[in-house]
């Protein structure tokens, strides 16, 4: 087999044969297919697409590139969720302990942020002492003892995806439905969960900007899951404005703890509870009262044990940025738009995210949101507080907010308000 033949097949708009897919994914993982050849193939797939059978085979080849895990000996069902990523999306933090408080296992193998969307592991590293890396044995032990783990996926899980994702990131080939669907589902299937709830984000702050492409991505992933024996359901949820009132690592941990303490912003509570109900329904608990578990401290109790199990101090002080600056309304009226992408890029520029995989993040950097779309503001009223340790970053962050905030003096109250983050459910 020859990489150039495989590239040419896709470049010319033909479907890849099973043996071509198996060979190219395996040879790339072993370093036999060069990065530039895989870059060309990824671009050909990006431009030409793949049919369903090709996506299924590609996903299986990525699973077969590494180890698979099994939780069958745990003695309790496993249920997992995956979000395609957004701005202020800290839902995994309150969700995993909430669901585990119902006696099921929640293995959340999570990632780091790249670009304007944050990463769950970066957020948790704001907690003093907390470590993302656990061995497979520790993972199983924590699932047994506590019920929830949020940790880095081991190097052995879908290594083809690890290489390919890094390559896609630098070749503008991330936002392709076949490549995203196979990337996400290869990891989830290899991880061995029995049920999966997908949160597919739609809007300016998401990979998928419109409902139609998000729907196609969600259906593709639901089919891949079902075909692999994983009970899978997807929700399409709004990401046109940020989720909650905090964006940035330590700030998002603070907001998650508020939710676990029975408070927090309405949209974060709504999304946490709807996803929790779905995750539990998929493993036979359709009537779980998840709101009660937030109110009465059961979810908080699991959170504290989950953080401590990975070396973290749940009472430890979260880092606070050395510098803050306020963004105020330039006129009175209704805040009709707070654009998720603009806020995400601003937070990233403040230091909350990384430009290259090896870059460090500033744990305290980010943005606090004081006013939500639909609310009325006075001229000069505080809309956002920017946080950073490096004040030279304020200017770039403010530039990225230009055009992302609309205050309309003539708009009626509630114009632009988001009544619910839920758009559709796909199963
Ligand atoms: N998340 C992933 O794991 N893979 C993608 O391709 C996109 C988002």
Tab-separated table of C-alpha atoms and ligand atoms in Angstrom:
chain	number	residue	atom	x	y	z
A	1	UNK	CA	0.000	0.000	0.000
A	2	UNK	CA	1.182	3.506	-0.749
A	3	UNK	CA	0.123	6.725	1.031
A	4	UNK	CA	0.028	8.681	-2.217
A	5	UNK	CA	-2.591	6.257	-3.645
A	6	UNK	CA	-4.771	6.722	-0.588
A	7	UNK	CA	-4.437	10.520	-0.781
A	8	UNK	CA	-5.210	10.498	-4.519
A	9	UNK	CA	-8.322	8.325	-4.020
A	10	UNK	CA	-9.826	10.850	-1.620
A	11	UNK	CA	-8.493	13.902	-3.451
A	12	UNK	CA	-10.364	12.729	-6.552
A	13	UNK	CA	-13.593	12.325	-4.600
A	14	UNK	CA	-13.760	8.515	-4.339
A	15	UNK	CA	-14.544	6.500	-1.252
A	16	UNK	CA	-11.638	4.912	0.613
A	17	UNK	CA	-11.627	1.110	0.719
A	18	UNK	CA	-11.569	-0.618	4.113
A	19	UNK	CA	-8.039	-1.917	3.553
A	20	UNK	CA	-6.819	1.577	2.622
A	21	UNK	CA	-8.305	3.028	5.841
A	22	UNK	CA	-6.920	0.264	8.055
A	23	UNK	CA	-3.476	0.595	6.523
A	24	UNK	CA	-3.165	4.375	6.516
A	25	UNK	CA	-4.341	4.833	10.130
A	26	UNK	CA	-2.061	2.068	11.384
A	27	UNK	CA	0.961	3.189	9.338
A	28	UNK	CA	0.486	6.806	10.430
A	29	UNK	CA	0.359	5.768	14.098
A	30	UNK	CA	3.612	3.833	13.643
A	31	UNK	CA	5.266	6.812	11.930
A	32	UNK	CA	5.443	5.114	8.531
A	33	UNK	CA	3.099	7.580	6.867
A	34	UNK	CA	4.651	11.042	7.148
A	35	UNK	CA	2.936	13.990	8.819
A	36	UNK	CA	2.759	15.880	5.501
A	37	UNK	CA	1.070	12.901	3.842
A	38	UNK	CA	-1.529	12.650	6.606
A	39	UNK	CA	-1.983	16.441	6.410
A	40	UNK	CA	-2.810	16.087	2.712
A	41	UNK	CA	-5.202	13.229	3.401
A	42	UNK	CA	-6.908	15.146	6.226
A	43	UNK	CA	-7.415	18.093	3.868
A	44	UNK	CA	-8.788	15.772	1.161
A	45	UNK	CA	-11.230	14.302	3.719
A	46	UNK	CA	-12.109	17.819	4.877
A	47	UNK	CA	-12.929	18.874	1.299
A	48	UNK	CA	-14.463	15.645	-0.056
A	49	UNK	CA	-16.110	14.186	3.064
A	50	UNK	CA	-16.680	10.509	3.870
A	51	UNK	CA	-19.761	8.309	3.670
A	52	UNK	CA	-21.104	6.561	6.750
A	53	UNK	CA	-19.331	3.259	6.103
A	54	UNK	CA	-16.001	5.065	5.707
A	55	UNK	CA	-16.523	6.948	8.992
A	56	UNK	CA	-17.370	3.693	10.799
A	57	UNK	CA	-14.213	2.028	9.455
A	58	UNK	CA	-12.006	5.069	10.178
A	59	UNK	CA	-13.335	5.175	13.758
A	60	UNK	CA	-12.651	1.465	14.243
A	61	UNK	CA	-9.116	1.862	12.846
A	62	UNK	CA	-8.441	4.642	15.384
A	63	UNK	CA	-9.803	2.454	18.212
A	64	UNK	CA	-7.579	-0.414	17.013
A	65	UNK	CA	-4.515	1.870	17.038
A	66	UNK	CA	-4.313	1.487	20.832
A	67	UNK	CA	-5.688	-0.190	23.921
A	68	UNK	CA	-9.331	-0.472	24.928
A	69	UNK	CA	-10.530	-0.319	28.497
A	70	UNK	CA	-13.290	-2.270	30.162
A	71	UNK	CA	-15.301	-1.402	33.232
A	72	UNK	CA	-17.336	-4.600	33.319
A	73	UNK	CA	-15.698	-5.724	36.616
A	74	UNK	CA	-16.749	-2.576	38.456
A	75	UNK	CA	-20.124	-3.963	39.382
A	76	UNK	CA	-21.914	-0.738	38.480
A	77	UNK	CA	-22.900	0.789	35.154
A	78	UNK	CA	-20.733	3.503	33.584
A	79	UNK	CA	-22.181	6.583	31.986
A	80	UNK	CA	-20.162	9.325	30.353
A	81	UNK	CA	-20.790	12.635	28.650
A	82	UNK	CA	-18.855	14.483	26.002
A	83	UNK	CA	-19.162	18.083	24.923
A	84	UNK	CA	-17.864	19.287	21.590
A	85	UNK	CA	-16.515	22.324	23.435
A	86	UNK	CA	-17.560	25.881	24.024
A	87	UNK	CA	-16.947	29.067	25.967
A	88	UNK	CA	-17.568	28.839	29.717
A	89	UNK	CA	-18.428	25.135	29.350
A	90	UNK	CA	-17.538	23.898	32.817
A	91	UNK	CA	-20.444	21.433	32.980
A	92	UNK	CA	-18.278	18.314	33.483
A	93	UNK	CA	-17.158	19.667	36.865
A	94	UNK	CA	-20.549	19.672	38.627
A	95	UNK	CA	-22.025	16.956	36.376
A	96	UNK	CA	-19.618	14.065	37.063
A	97	UNK	CA	-20.004	14.128	40.879
A	98	UNK	CA	-23.750	14.797	40.601
A	99	UNK	CA	-24.325	11.694	38.456
A	100	UNK	CA	-21.950	9.582	40.568
A	101	UNK	CA	-23.961	10.485	43.684
A	102	UNK	CA	-26.639	8.126	42.279
A	103	UNK	CA	-24.327	5.117	42.593
A	104	UNK	CA	-23.181	4.850	38.974
A	105	UNK	CA	-19.613	5.219	37.670
A	106	UNK	CA	-18.611	8.305	35.675
A	107	UNK	CA	-15.207	7.957	33.961
A	108	UNK	CA	-14.606	11.358	32.376
A	109	UNK	CA	-11.465	11.160	30.282
A	110	UNK	CA	-10.983	14.805	29.420
A	111	UNK	CA	-8.720	17.091	27.459
A	112	UNK	CA	-6.922	20.391	27.586
A	113	UNK	CA	-7.970	23.634	25.988
A	114	UNK	CA	-6.650	24.727	22.661
A	115	UNK	CA	-7.699	27.926	20.937
A	116	UNK	CA	-10.679	29.765	22.373
A	117	UNK	CA	-12.426	26.790	24.018
A	118	UNK	CA	-11.271	25.805	27.486
A	119	UNK	CA	-10.181	22.348	28.622
A	120	UNK	CA	-11.579	20.557	31.653
A	121	UNK	CA	-8.134	19.458	32.884
A	122	UNK	CA	-6.776	23.019	32.782
A	123	UNK	CA	-9.740	24.139	34.877
A	124	UNK	CA	-9.249	21.481	37.548
A	125	UNK	CA	-5.524	22.210	37.753
A	126	UNK	CA	-6.512	25.540	39.334
A	127	UNK	CA	-7.289	23.498	42.485
A	128	UNK	CA	-4.153	23.262	44.665
A	129	UNK	CA	-2.542	19.824	44.456
A	130	UNK	CA	-4.955	18.312	41.900
A	131	UNK	CA	-3.328	16.004	39.315
A	132	UNK	CA	-4.802	15.055	35.935
A	133	UNK	CA	-2.702	11.925	35.443
A	134	UNK	CA	-3.858	8.692	37.019
A	135	UNK	CA	-2.906	5.137	36.097
A	136	UNK	CA	-5.578	2.775	34.775
A	137	UNK	CA	-5.495	0.967	38.142
A	138	UNK	CA	-6.038	4.232	40.064
A	139	UNK	CA	-8.863	5.150	37.694
A	140	UNK	CA	-10.668	1.888	38.468
A	141	UNK	CA	-10.035	2.264	42.204
A	142	UNK	CA	-11.424	5.829	42.293
A	143	UNK	CA	-14.470	4.733	40.284
A	144	UNK	CA	-15.047	1.995	42.867
A	145	UNK	CA	-14.505	4.207	45.927
A	146	UNK	CA	-15.863	7.583	44.812
A	147	UNK	CA	-17.775	6.930	41.595
A	148	UNK	CA	-16.422	9.816	39.493
A	149	UNK	CA	-13.023	10.526	37.933
A	150	UNK	CA	-12.061	13.398	35.690
A	151	UNK	CA	-8.598	12.692	34.298
A	152	UNK	CA	-6.360	12.736	31.242
A	153	UNK	CA	-6.832	9.884	28.798
A	154	UNK	CA	-3.830	7.541	28.967
A	155	UNK	CA	-1.361	7.642	26.080
A	156	UNK	CA	-2.466	4.167	25.007
A	157	UNK	CA	-6.056	5.145	24.207
A	158	UNK	CA	-6.612	5.892	20.480
A	159	UNK	CA	-3.028	7.104	19.856
A	160	UNK	CA	-3.907	7.654	16.171
A	161	UNK	CA	-6.343	10.337	17.267
A	162	UNK	CA	-3.780	12.043	19.496
A	163	UNK	CA	-1.395	12.418	16.545
A	164	UNK	CA	-4.090	13.284	14.059
A	165	UNK	CA	-5.820	15.832	16.304
A	166	UNK	CA	-2.549	17.723	16.820
A	167	UNK	CA	-1.987	17.696	13.058
A	168	UNK	CA	-5.541	18.855	12.258
A	169	UNK	CA	-5.135	21.660	14.706
A	170	UNK	CA	-2.260	23.187	12.729
A	171	UNK	CA	-3.648	22.451	9.253
A	172	UNK	CA	-7.160	23.966	9.546
A	173	UNK	CA	-8.795	20.563	9.276
A	174	UNK	CA	-10.481	20.383	12.677
A	175	UNK	CA	-14.022	21.344	11.723
A	176	UNK	CA	-14.850	18.407	9.461
A	177	UNK	CA	-17.790	16.196	10.459
A	178	UNK	CA	-16.148	12.816	9.632
A	179	UNK	CA	-12.939	13.806	11.409
A	180	UNK	CA	-14.637	15.236	14.520
A	181	UNK	CA	-17.116	12.355	14.816
A	182	UNK	CA	-14.432	9.668	14.463
A	183	UNK	CA	-12.068	11.519	16.801
A	184	UNK	CA	-14.577	11.847	19.619
A	185	UNK	CA	-16.224	8.454	19.233
A	186	UNK	CA	-12.980	6.463	18.879
A	187	UNK	CA	-11.913	7.723	22.313
A	188	UNK	CA	-15.312	7.140	23.902
A	189	UNK	CA	-15.705	3.629	22.479
A	190	UNK	CA	-12.102	2.692	23.384
A	191	UNK	CA	-12.723	3.965	26.910
A	192	UNK	CA	-15.405	1.283	27.325
A	193	UNK	CA	-18.318	3.268	28.751
A	194	UNK	CA	-21.732	1.591	28.545
A	195	UNK	CA	-23.661	4.832	27.923
A	196	UNK	CA	-22.804	8.192	26.412
A	197	UNK	CA	-24.598	11.536	26.409
A	198	UNK	CA	-23.302	14.011	23.845
A	199	UNK	CA	-23.577	17.778	24.158
A	200	UNK	CA	-23.125	19.143	20.644
A	201	UNK	CA	-22.659	22.903	20.794
A	202	UNK	CA	-24.097	25.170	18.105
A	203	UNK	CA	-23.281	28.829	17.517
A	204	UNK	CA	-20.422	31.311	17.192
A	205	UNK	CA	-18.400	29.825	20.082
A	206	UNK	CA	-18.680	26.225	18.796
A	207	UNK	CA	-17.111	24.206	15.967
A	208	UNK	CA	-20.563	23.893	14.420
A	209	UNK	CA	-21.935	27.343	13.622
A	210	UNK	CA	-25.388	26.308	12.392
A	211	UNK	CA	-28.096	23.889	13.412
A	212	UNK	CA	-27.982	21.792	10.257
A	213	UNK	CA	-24.289	20.848	10.484
A	214	UNK	CA	-24.568	20.315	14.248
A	215	UNK	CA	-27.501	17.979	13.623
A	216	UNK	CA	-25.460	16.018	11.065
A	217	UNK	CA	-22.505	15.725	13.475
A	218	UNK	CA	-24.786	14.617	16.315
A	219	UNK	CA	-26.581	11.984	14.201
A	220	UNK	CA	-23.257	10.648	12.913
A	221	UNK	CA	-21.928	10.238	16.462
A	222	UNK	CA	-25.163	8.693	17.763
A	223	UNK	CA	-25.035	6.078	14.952
A	224	UNK	CA	-21.341	5.338	15.629
A	225	UNK	CA	-22.094	4.839	19.331
A	226	UNK	CA	-25.126	2.643	18.771
A	227	UNK	CA	-23.290	0.484	16.200
A	228	UNK	CA	-20.538	-0.065	18.787
A	229	UNK	CA	-23.026	-1.109	21.482
A	230	UNK	CA	-22.838	2.150	23.481
A	231	UNK	CA	-26.273	3.603	24.353
A	232	UNK	CA	-25.847	7.109	22.915
A	233	UNK	CA	-28.045	10.215	22.949
A	234	UNK	CA	-27.109	13.726	21.767
A	235	UNK	CA	-28.401	17.161	22.661
A	236	UNK	CA	-27.845	20.214	20.512
A	237	UNK	CA	-27.288	23.203	22.823
A	238	UNK	CA	-26.789	26.895	22.219
A	239	UNK	CA	-23.266	28.344	22.205
A	240	UNK	CA	-23.972	31.750	20.689
A	241	UNK	CA	-23.238	33.365	24.068
A	242	UNK	CA	-21.045	32.004	26.877
A	243	UNK	CA	-22.360	29.485	29.358
A	244	UNK	CA	-22.718	30.909	32.855
A	245	UNK	CA	-21.047	34.019	34.160
A	246	UNK	CA	-17.410	32.923	34.338
A	247	UNK	CA	-14.919	32.037	31.597
A	248	UNK	CA	-11.385	30.927	32.511
A	249	UNK	CA	-9.923	28.139	34.591
A	250	UNK	CA	-10.107	29.120	38.297
A	251	UNK	CA	-13.150	31.324	37.675
A	252	UNK	CA	-15.017	28.345	36.199
A	253	UNK	CA	-14.071	26.104	39.140
A	254	UNK	CA	-15.515	28.750	41.469
A	255	UNK	CA	-18.771	28.820	39.499
A	256	UNK	CA	-18.966	25.010	39.423
A	257	UNK	CA	-18.613	24.862	43.204
A	258	UNK	CA	-21.470	27.403	43.461
A	259	UNK	CA	-23.654	25.014	41.434
A	260	UNK	CA	-22.647	22.076	43.658
A	261	UNK	CA	-23.581	24.209	46.664
A	262	UNK	CA	-27.112	24.630	45.290
A	263	UNK	CA	-26.598	28.068	43.628
A	264	UNK	CA	-24.996	29.248	40.384
A	265	UNK	CA	-26.287	30.655	37.093
A	266	UNK	CA	-29.587	29.394	35.676
A	267	UNK	CA	-28.181	28.123	32.341
A	268	UNK	CA	-25.374	26.135	34.021
A	269	UNK	CA	-27.846	24.527	36.440
A	270	UNK	CA	-30.270	23.743	33.602
A	271	UNK	CA	-27.640	22.105	31.404
A	272	UNK	CA	-26.114	20.179	34.328
A	273	UNK	CA	-29.499	18.805	35.394
A	274	UNK	CA	-30.768	17.885	31.921
A	275	UNK	CA	-27.529	16.086	31.026
A	276	UNK	CA	-27.463	14.352	34.437
A	277	UNK	CA	-31.053	13.122	34.010
A	278	UNK	CA	-30.182	11.767	30.538
A	279	UNK	CA	-26.965	10.078	31.717
A	280	UNK	CA	-28.887	8.384	34.519
A	281	UNK	CA	-31.846	7.447	32.287
A	282	UNK	CA	-29.441	5.621	29.945
A	283	UNK	CA	-28.350	3.385	32.833
A	284	UNK	CA	-31.806	2.631	34.189
A	285	UNK	CA	-32.543	5.563	36.535
A	286	UNK	CA	-35.048	7.679	34.569
A	287	UNK	CA	-36.644	9.202	37.684
A	288	UNK	CA	-33.516	10.386	39.515
A	289	UNK	CA	-34.154	13.676	41.370
A	290	UNK	CA	-30.919	15.411	40.370
A	291	UNK	CA	-32.015	18.841	41.638
A	292	UNK	CA	-32.391	17.359	45.130
A	293	UNK	CA	-28.835	15.959	45.004
A	294	UNK	CA	-27.517	19.468	44.281
A	295	UNK	CA	-29.674	21.035	47.016
A	296	UNK	CA	-28.925	18.570	49.796
A	297	UNK	CA	-25.139	18.373	49.346
A	298	UNK	CA	-24.873	14.769	48.048
A	299	UNK	CA	-23.207	15.955	44.815
A	300	UNK	CA	-20.890	18.283	46.766
A	301	UNK	CA	-19.819	15.389	48.949
A	302	UNK	CA	-18.778	13.336	45.878
A	303	UNK	CA	-16.999	16.404	44.431
A	304	UNK	CA	-14.888	16.792	47.579
A	305	UNK	CA	-13.933	13.113	47.601
A	306	UNK	CA	-13.262	13.133	43.840
A	307	UNK	CA	-10.899	16.125	44.125
A	308	UNK	CA	-9.111	14.668	47.170
A	309	UNK	CA	-8.668	11.279	45.420
A	310	UNK	CA	-6.497	13.038	42.822
A	311	UNK	CA	-4.393	14.935	45.356
A	312	UNK	CA	-6.446	18.130	45.347
A	313	UNK	CA	-7.511	20.202	48.333
A	314	UNK	CA	-11.228	20.974	47.891
A	315	UNK	CA	-10.887	23.782	50.462
A	316	UNK	CA	-7.639	25.159	49.005
A	317	UNK	CA	-7.626	28.771	47.810
A	318	UNK	CA	-8.114	29.227	44.066
A	319	UNK	CA	-5.588	31.464	42.319
A	320	UNK	CA	-6.602	35.098	41.885
A	321	UNK	CA	-5.325	37.242	38.993
A	322	UNK	CA	-2.859	40.015	39.775
A	323	UNK	CA	-4.699	42.523	37.543
A	324	UNK	CA	-8.317	43.232	36.593
A	325	UNK	CA	-9.947	45.715	34.241
A	326	UNK	CA	-13.599	46.478	33.645
A	327	UNK	CA	-15.465	46.682	30.349
A	328	UNK	CA	-18.413	49.079	30.642
A	329	UNK	CA	-21.459	49.838	28.459
A	330	UNK	CA	-20.751	52.722	26.108
A	331	UNK	CA	-24.448	53.667	26.143
A	332	UNK	CA	-27.685	52.763	27.868
A	333	UNK	CA	-30.120	50.194	26.466
A	334	UNK	CA	-30.620	46.437	26.329
A	335	UNK	CA	-27.611	44.122	25.992
A	336	UNK	CA	-28.870	42.274	22.915
A	337	UNK	CA	-25.727	40.232	22.164
A	338	UNK	CA	-22.672	38.952	24.021
A	339	UNK	CA	-20.863	36.866	21.457
A	340	UNK	CA	-19.394	33.569	22.683
A	341	UNK	CA	-16.490	33.588	20.230
A	342	UNK	CA	-15.497	37.168	21.110
A	343	UNK	CA	-15.541	36.374	24.850
A	344	UNK	CA	-13.709	33.071	24.304
A	345	UNK	CA	-10.945	34.690	22.255
A	346	UNK	CA	-10.645	37.566	24.764
A	347	UNK	CA	-10.283	35.086	27.639
A	348	UNK	CA	-7.709	33.125	25.670
A	349	UNK	CA	-5.756	36.324	24.976
A	350	UNK	CA	-5.827	37.184	28.676
A	351	UNK	CA	-3.871	33.959	29.212
A	352	UNK	CA	-6.611	31.437	30.051
A	353	UNK	CA	-5.884	29.380	26.928
A	354	UNK	CA	-2.849	28.294	24.973
A	355	UNK	CA	-1.720	28.964	21.414
A	356	UNK	CA	0.455	25.840	21.213
A	357	UNK	CA	-0.087	22.522	22.959
A	358	UNK	CA	3.091	22.916	25.052
A	359	UNK	CA	2.257	26.450	26.290
A	360	UNK	CA	1.326	26.960	29.962
A	361	UNK	CA	-2.014	28.563	30.846
A	362	UNK	CA	-2.662	31.244	33.441
A	363	UNK	CA	-4.941	29.571	35.947
A	364	UNK	CA	-6.421	32.848	37.219
A	365	UNK	CA	-6.963	34.534	33.833
A	366	UNK	CA	-10.421	34.902	32.335
A	367	UNK	CA	-13.593	36.940	32.252
A	368	UNK	CA	-16.441	37.519	34.688
A	369	UNK	CA	-19.745	38.388	33.040
A	370	UNK	CA	-21.959	40.762	35.026
A	371	UNK	CA	-24.833	41.238	32.586
A	372	UNK	CA	-26.618	38.658	30.402
A	373	UNK	CA	-28.191	39.264	26.995
A	374	UNK	CA	-31.715	40.619	27.440
A	375	UNK	CA	-30.871	42.730	30.513
A	376	UNK	CA	-31.111	46.541	30.529
A	377	UNK	CA	-27.935	48.520	31.313
A	378	UNK	CA	-27.046	52.167	32.005
A	379	UNK	CA	-24.245	53.957	30.118
A	380	UNK	CA	-21.008	53.291	32.036
A	381	UNK	CA	-22.394	50.198	33.794
A	382	UNK	CA	-19.933	47.331	34.263
A	383	UNK	CA	-20.520	44.497	31.755
A	384	UNK	CA	-17.397	42.363	32.184
A	385	UNK	CA	-14.322	42.126	34.404
A	386	UNK	CA	-11.156	40.969	32.658
A	387	UNK	CA	-8.609	39.038	34.777
A	388	UNK	CA	-4.939	38.418	33.970
A	389	UNK	CA	-1.502	38.182	35.568
A	390	UNK	CA	0.065	39.988	32.605
A	391	UNK	CA	-1.572	43.432	32.073
A	392	UNK	CA	-0.048	43.886	28.605
A	393	UNK	CA	-2.688	41.366	27.488
A	394	UNK	CA	-5.641	43.676	28.229
A	395	UNK	CA	-5.346	45.501	24.917
A	396	UNK	CA	-5.532	42.363	22.752
A	397	UNK	CA	-8.438	41.048	24.812
A	398	UNK	CA	-10.363	44.311	24.385
A	399	UNK	CA	-9.716	44.211	20.634
A	400	UNK	CA	-11.282	40.766	20.382
A	401	UNK	CA	-14.371	42.026	22.198
A	402	UNK	CA	-14.859	44.753	19.557
A	403	UNK	CA	-18.021	43.957	17.637
A	404	UNK	CA	-18.952	41.161	20.057
A	405	UNK	CA	-21.100	43.252	22.408
A	406	UNK	CA	-24.291	45.029	21.264
A	407	UNK	CA	-26.232	47.451	23.460
A	408	UNK	CA	-29.371	48.693	21.685
A	409	UNK	CA	-31.036	51.822	23.151
A	410	UNK	CA	-34.295	51.070	21.272
A	411	UNK	CA	-34.648	47.340	21.973
A	412	UNK	CA	-37.437	46.003	24.172
A	413	UNK	CA	-36.524	44.315	27.470
A	414	UNK	CA	-35.442	40.648	27.050
A	415	UNK	CA	-34.366	41.134	23.405
A	416	UNK	CA	-31.566	38.614	22.812
A	417	UNK	CA	-32.275	36.739	26.075
A	418	UNK	CA	-31.732	32.976	26.024
A	419	UNK	CA	-34.734	31.234	27.546
A	420	UNK	CA	-33.112	27.795	27.373
A	421	UNK	CA	-29.815	26.417	26.099
A	422	UNK	CA	-31.528	23.322	24.666
A	423	UNK	CA	-32.250	23.250	20.967
A	424	UNK	CA	-32.848	19.588	20.049
A	425	UNK	CA	-32.436	16.020	21.230
A	426	UNK	CA	-31.188	13.333	18.844
A	427	UNK	CA	-31.244	9.596	19.464
B	1	LIG	N1	-12.942	17.107	20.240
B	1	LIG	C1	-12.265	15.990	19.891
B	1	LIG	O1	-11.920	15.158	20.715
B	1	LIG	N2	-11.974	15.812	18.590
B	1	LIG	C2	-12.328	16.686	17.635
B	1	LIG	O2	-12.044	16.447	16.489
B	1	LIG	C3	-13.029	17.850	18.025
B	1	LIG	C4	-13.329	18.027	19.340
